[in-house]
Amino acid sequence: MKQYTESHEWFEAVDGNPGLVKIGISAHAAKELGDVVFVDLPEVNRTFAKAESMAVIESVKAVGDLWAPFAGTVTQVNEQLNDEPTLVTSSPEDEGWILLLQAEQPEDVDNAGMTPDAYQALLAKKG
Protein backbone atom coordinates (compact mmCIF):
# COMPACT_ATOMS: atom_id res chain seq x y z
CA MET A 1 0.00 0.00 0.00
CA LYS A 2 1.23 3.48 -0.86
CA GLN A 3 2.00 5.87 1.97
CA TYR A 4 2.16 9.65 1.67
CA THR A 5 4.07 12.45 3.36
CA GLU A 6 2.96 15.96 4.30
CA SER A 7 5.47 17.25 1.73
CA HIS A 8 3.53 15.35 -1.01
CA GLU A 9 5.78 12.38 -1.72
CA TRP A 10 4.44 8.86 -1.99
CA PHE A 11 6.36 5.70 -1.26
CA GLU A 12 5.56 2.04 -1.58
CA ALA A 13 7.39 -1.05 -0.37
CA VAL A 14 9.05 -3.20 -3.03
CA ASP A 15 7.86 -6.78 -2.55
CA GLY A 16 10.43 -9.15 -1.09
CA ASN A 17 12.89 -6.43 -0.09
CA PRO A 18 12.46 -5.26 3.53
CA GLY A 19 13.04 -1.52 3.80
CA LEU A 20 13.24 -0.92 0.04
CA VAL A 21 10.70 1.57 -1.31
CA LYS A 22 9.83 3.20 -4.61
CA ILE A 23 9.33 6.98 -4.21
CA GLY A 24 7.72 9.70 -6.29
CA ILE A 25 5.55 12.77 -5.95
CA SER A 26 1.82 12.60 -5.36
CA ALA A 27 -0.75 13.35 -8.05
CA HIS A 28 -1.61 16.49 -6.06
CA ALA A 29 2.01 17.69 -6.18
CA ALA A 30 2.23 16.87 -9.89
CA LYS A 31 -0.87 18.97 -10.57
CA GLU A 32 0.59 21.88 -8.58
CA LEU A 33 3.92 21.72 -10.45
CA GLY A 34 2.48 21.67 -13.93
CA ASP A 35 4.59 20.60 -16.91
CA VAL A 36 7.90 19.14 -15.69
CA VAL A 37 10.87 19.98 -17.90
CA PHE A 38 13.76 18.46 -15.91
CA VAL A 39 14.41 16.10 -13.01
CA ASP A 40 17.80 16.30 -11.29
CA LEU A 41 18.23 12.69 -10.17
CA PRO A 42 20.65 11.73 -7.40
CA GLU A 43 23.59 9.38 -7.79
CA VAL A 44 22.95 5.70 -7.10
CA ASN A 45 24.49 4.67 -3.73
CA ARG A 46 24.10 8.20 -2.35
CA THR A 47 22.87 8.26 1.24
CA PHE A 48 20.34 10.78 2.52
CA ALA A 49 19.20 11.79 5.99
CA LYS A 50 15.52 12.02 6.84
CA ALA A 51 13.96 15.20 5.37
CA GLU A 52 16.98 15.85 3.10
CA SER A 53 16.33 16.83 -0.52
CA MET A 54 17.06 13.83 -2.76
CA ALA A 55 16.04 15.21 -6.17
CA VAL A 56 14.97 18.49 -7.72
CA ILE A 57 11.97 18.65 -10.05
CA GLU A 58 11.78 21.66 -12.38
CA SER A 59 8.59 22.66 -14.13
CA VAL A 60 7.65 25.61 -16.30
CA LYS A 61 6.13 27.35 -13.26
CA ALA A 62 7.98 26.05 -10.18
CA VAL A 63 10.89 24.08 -8.76
CA GLY A 64 10.23 21.40 -6.16
CA ASP A 65 12.24 18.99 -4.07
CA LEU A 66 11.77 15.30 -3.40
CA TRP A 67 12.31 14.91 0.35
CA ALA A 68 13.55 11.72 2.02
CA PRO A 69 10.78 10.26 4.22
CA PHE A 70 13.49 8.48 6.27
CA ALA A 71 17.26 7.96 6.14
CA GLY A 72 18.43 5.65 3.41
CA THR A 73 20.51 4.93 0.33
CA VAL A 74 19.45 5.28 -3.30
CA THR A 75 19.64 1.91 -5.04
CA GLN A 76 18.14 2.91 -8.40
CA VAL A 77 16.83 5.98 -10.21
CA ASN A 78 14.22 6.14 -12.95
CA GLU A 79 16.56 6.76 -15.91
CA GLN A 80 13.54 7.15 -18.19
CA LEU A 81 13.00 10.60 -16.62
CA ASN A 82 16.19 11.85 -18.30
CA ASP A 83 14.43 11.60 -21.68
CA GLU A 84 10.81 11.90 -20.52
CA PRO A 85 10.62 14.18 -17.45
CA THR A 86 6.91 14.73 -18.17
CA LEU A 87 6.23 11.23 -16.79
CA VAL A 88 6.47 12.81 -13.34
CA THR A 89 3.26 14.70 -14.04
CA SER A 90 1.54 12.50 -16.61
CA SER A 91 1.93 9.35 -14.47
CA PRO A 92 3.13 10.58 -11.04
CA GLU A 93 2.19 7.53 -9.02
CA ASP A 94 3.18 4.90 -11.58
CA GLU A 95 5.64 5.35 -14.48
CA GLY A 96 6.80 8.71 -13.10
CA TRP A 97 8.42 7.21 -9.98
CA ILE A 98 11.73 8.89 -9.21
CA LEU A 99 13.93 6.53 -7.21
CA LEU A 100 14.28 3.44 -5.05
CA LEU A 101 15.50 4.04 -1.51
CA GLN A 102 16.80 1.40 0.92
CA ALA A 103 15.95 2.51 4.45
CA GLU A 104 18.79 2.49 6.99
CA GLN A 105 16.29 1.06 9.47
CA PRO A 106 13.68 -1.04 7.60
CA GLU A 107 11.16 -0.53 10.43
CA ASP A 108 11.19 3.23 9.66
CA VAL A 109 9.19 2.52 6.51
CA ASP A 110 6.15 1.51 8.56
CA ASN A 111 6.05 4.78 10.51
CA ALA A 112 7.15 7.39 7.96
CA GLY A 113 3.94 8.13 6.10
CA MET A 114 0.19 8.33 6.18
CA THR A 115 -2.47 6.20 4.54
CA PRO A 116 -4.11 7.35 1.30
CA ASP A 117 -7.26 8.25 3.26
CA ALA A 118 -5.28 10.30 5.79
CA TYR A 119 -3.47 12.06 2.94
CA GLN A 120 -6.76 12.91 1.22
CA ALA A 121 -8.07 14.29 4.53
CA LEU A 122 -4.93 16.45 4.82
CA LEU A 123 -5.49 17.83 1.31
CA ALA A 124 -9.15 18.53 2.04
CA LYS A 125 -8.21 20.36 5.25
CA LYS A 126 -5.68 22.56 3.41
CA GLY A 127 -8.41 23.35 0.91
mmCIF file of C-alpha atoms in Angstrom:
data_model
loop_
_atom_site.group_PDB
_atom_site.id
_atom_site.type_symbol
_atom_site.label_atom_id
_atom_site.label_comp_id
_atom_site.label_asym_id
_atom_site.label_seq_id
_atom_site.Cartn_x
_atom_site.Cartn_y
_atom_site.Cartn_z
ATOM 1 C CA MET A 1 0.000 0.000 0.000
ATOM 2 C CA LYS A 2 1.229 3.476 -0.862
ATOM 3 C CA GLN A 3 1.999 5.868 1.972
ATOM 4 C CA TYR A 4 2.158 9.648 1.670
ATOM 5 C CA THR A 5 4.066 12.446 3.363
ATOM 6 C CA GLU A 6 2.964 15.958 4.299
ATOM 7 C CA SER A 7 5.465 17.252 1.729
ATOM 8 C CA HIS A 8 3.528 15.349 -1.006
ATOM 9 C CA GLU A 9 5.776 12.383 -1.717
ATOM 10 C CA TRP A 10 4.435 8.857 -1.992
ATOM 11 C CA PHE A 11 6.361 5.702 -1.257
ATOM 12 C CA GLU A 12 5.565 2.038 -1.582
ATOM 13 C CA ALA A 13 7.390 -1.052 -0.373
ATOM 14 C CA VAL A 14 9.049 -3.200 -3.030
ATOM 15 C CA ASP A 15 7.861 -6.781 -2.547
ATOM 16 C CA GLY A 16 10.428 -9.149 -1.094
ATOM 17 C CA ASN A 17 12.887 -6.427 -0.091
ATOM 18 C CA PRO A 18 12.462 -5.261 3.527
ATOM 19 C CA GLY A 19 13.037 -1.520 3.799
ATOM 20 C CA LEU A 20 13.239 -0.918 0.038
ATOM 21 C CA VAL A 21 10.697 1.565 -1.307
ATOM 22 C CA LYS A 22 9.830 3.199 -4.605
ATOM 23 C CA ILE A 23 9.331 6.981 -4.215
ATOM 24 C CA GLY A 24 7.723 9.696 -6.295
ATOM 25 C CA ILE A 25 5.552 12.770 -5.951
ATOM 26 C CA SER A 26 1.817 12.599 -5.360
ATOM 27 C CA ALA A 27 -0.748 13.354 -8.047
ATOM 28 C CA HIS A 28 -1.612 16.488 -6.064
ATOM 29 C CA ALA A 29 2.014 17.692 -6.178
ATOM 30 C CA ALA A 30 2.232 16.873 -9.887
ATOM 31 C CA LYS A 31 -0.871 18.969 -10.572
ATOM 32 C CA GLU A 32 0.589 21.884 -8.577
ATOM 33 C CA LEU A 33 3.921 21.716 -10.447
ATOM 34 C CA GLY A 34 2.480 21.673 -13.929
ATOM 35 C CA ASP A 35 4.594 20.602 -16.907
ATOM 36 C CA VAL A 36 7.897 19.141 -15.695
ATOM 37 C CA VAL A 37 10.866 19.982 -17.899
ATOM 38 C CA PHE A 38 13.760 18.456 -15.915
ATOM 39 C CA VAL A 39 14.409 16.096 -13.013
ATOM 40 C CA ASP A 40 17.795 16.304 -11.293
ATOM 41 C CA LEU A 41 18.231 12.693 -10.175
ATOM 42 C CA PRO A 42 20.650 11.727 -7.396
ATOM 43 C CA GLU A 43 23.593 9.382 -7.789
ATOM 44 C CA VAL A 44 22.950 5.702 -7.104
ATOM 45 C CA ASN A 45 24.487 4.671 -3.731
ATOM 46 C CA ARG A 46 24.103 8.201 -2.346
ATOM 47 C CA THR A 47 22.871 8.256 1.240
ATOM 48 C CA PHE A 48 20.342 10.781 2.519
ATOM 49 C CA ALA A 49 19.200 11.795 5.988
ATOM 50 C CA LYS A 50 15.520 12.022 6.836
ATOM 51 C CA ALA A 51 13.964 15.205 5.367
ATOM 52 C CA GLU A 52 16.979 15.850 3.102
ATOM 53 C CA SER A 53 16.327 16.828 -0.522
ATOM 54 C CA MET A 54 17.061 13.827 -2.758
ATOM 55 C CA ALA A 55 16.042 15.212 -6.169
ATOM 56 C CA VAL A 56 14.972 18.492 -7.721
ATOM 57 C CA ILE A 57 11.975 18.653 -10.051
ATOM 58 C CA GLU A 58 11.781 21.659 -12.375
ATOM 59 C CA SER A 59 8.591 22.656 -14.131
ATOM 60 C CA VAL A 60 7.648 25.608 -16.296
ATOM 61 C CA LYS A 61 6.134 27.347 -13.258
ATOM 62 C CA ALA A 62 7.983 26.046 -10.183
ATOM 63 C CA VAL A 63 10.886 24.076 -8.757
ATOM 64 C CA GLY A 64 10.226 21.399 -6.159
ATOM 65 C CA ASP A 65 12.244 18.991 -4.072
ATOM 66 C CA LEU A 66 11.767 15.297 -3.404
ATOM 67 C CA TRP A 67 12.311 14.915 0.353
ATOM 68 C CA ALA A 68 13.550 11.723 2.019
ATOM 69 C CA PRO A 69 10.783 10.258 4.222
ATOM 70 C CA PHE A 70 13.486 8.482 6.267
ATOM 71 C CA ALA A 71 17.256 7.960 6.143
ATOM 72 C CA GLY A 72 18.431 5.648 3.409
ATOM 73 C CA THR A 73 20.514 4.934 0.329
ATOM 74 C CA VAL A 74 19.446 5.284 -3.299
ATOM 75 C CA THR A 75 19.636 1.913 -5.039
ATOM 76 C CA GLN A 76 18.140 2.915 -8.397
ATOM 77 C CA VAL A 77 16.833 5.984 -10.211
ATOM 78 C CA ASN A 78 14.222 6.140 -12.951
ATOM 79 C CA GLU A 79 16.560 6.764 -15.908
ATOM 80 C CA GLN A 80 13.540 7.155 -18.193
ATOM 81 C CA LEU A 81 13.000 10.599 -16.619
ATOM 82 C CA ASN A 82 16.193 11.853 -18.299
ATOM 83 C CA ASP A 83 14.429 11.600 -21.679
ATOM 84 C CA GLU A 84 10.809 11.902 -20.521
ATOM 85 C CA PRO A 85 10.615 14.185 -17.450
ATOM 86 C CA THR A 86 6.910 14.734 -18.171
ATOM 87 C CA LEU A 87 6.234 11.230 -16.786
ATOM 88 C CA VAL A 88 6.473 12.810 -13.339
ATOM 89 C CA THR A 89 3.260 14.703 -14.037
ATOM 90 C CA SER A 90 1.537 12.496 -16.610
ATOM 91 C CA SER A 91 1.932 9.347 -14.475
ATOM 92 C CA PRO A 92 3.131 10.584 -11.042
ATOM 93 C CA GLU A 93 2.186 7.528 -9.022
ATOM 94 C CA ASP A 94 3.175 4.902 -11.582
ATOM 95 C CA GLU A 95 5.639 5.348 -14.483
ATOM 96 C CA GLY A 96 6.799 8.711 -13.104
ATOM 97 C CA TRP A 97 8.421 7.215 -9.976
ATOM 98 C CA ILE A 98 11.728 8.890 -9.207
ATOM 99 C CA LEU A 99 13.935 6.527 -7.210
ATOM 100 C CA LEU A 100 14.285 3.439 -5.053
ATOM 101 C CA LEU A 101 15.501 4.037 -1.507
ATOM 102 C CA GLN A 102 16.800 1.404 0.917
ATOM 103 C CA ALA A 103 15.952 2.513 4.453
ATOM 104 C CA GLU A 104 18.795 2.493 6.993
ATOM 105 C CA GLN A 105 16.290 1.062 9.466
ATOM 106 C CA PRO A 106 13.678 -1.038 7.603
ATOM 107 C CA GLU A 107 11.161 -0.532 10.427
ATOM 108 C CA ASP A 108 11.194 3.226 9.662
ATOM 109 C CA VAL A 109 9.185 2.516 6.513
ATOM 110 C CA ASP A 110 6.147 1.511 8.561
ATOM 111 C CA ASN A 111 6.051 4.780 10.508
ATOM 112 C CA ALA A 112 7.148 7.386 7.961
ATOM 113 C CA GLY A 113 3.944 8.134 6.105
ATOM 114 C CA MET A 114 0.191 8.327 6.175
ATOM 115 C CA THR A 115 -2.467 6.197 4.537
ATOM 116 C CA PRO A 116 -4.106 7.349 1.296
ATOM 117 C CA ASP A 117 -7.256 8.253 3.260
ATOM 118 C CA ALA A 118 -5.278 10.305 5.787
ATOM 119 C CA TYR A 119 -3.466 12.063 2.937
ATOM 120 C CA GLN A 120 -6.763 12.911 1.216
ATOM 121 C CA ALA A 121 -8.069 14.286 4.526
ATOM 122 C CA LEU A 122 -4.928 16.447 4.821
ATOM 123 C CA LEU A 123 -5.494 17.826 1.310
ATOM 124 C CA ALA A 124 -9.149 18.528 2.041
ATOM 125 C CA LYS A 125 -8.206 20.362 5.247
ATOM 126 C CA LYS A 126 -5.681 22.555 3.414
ATOM 127 C CA GLY A 127 -8.412 23.348 0.905
#
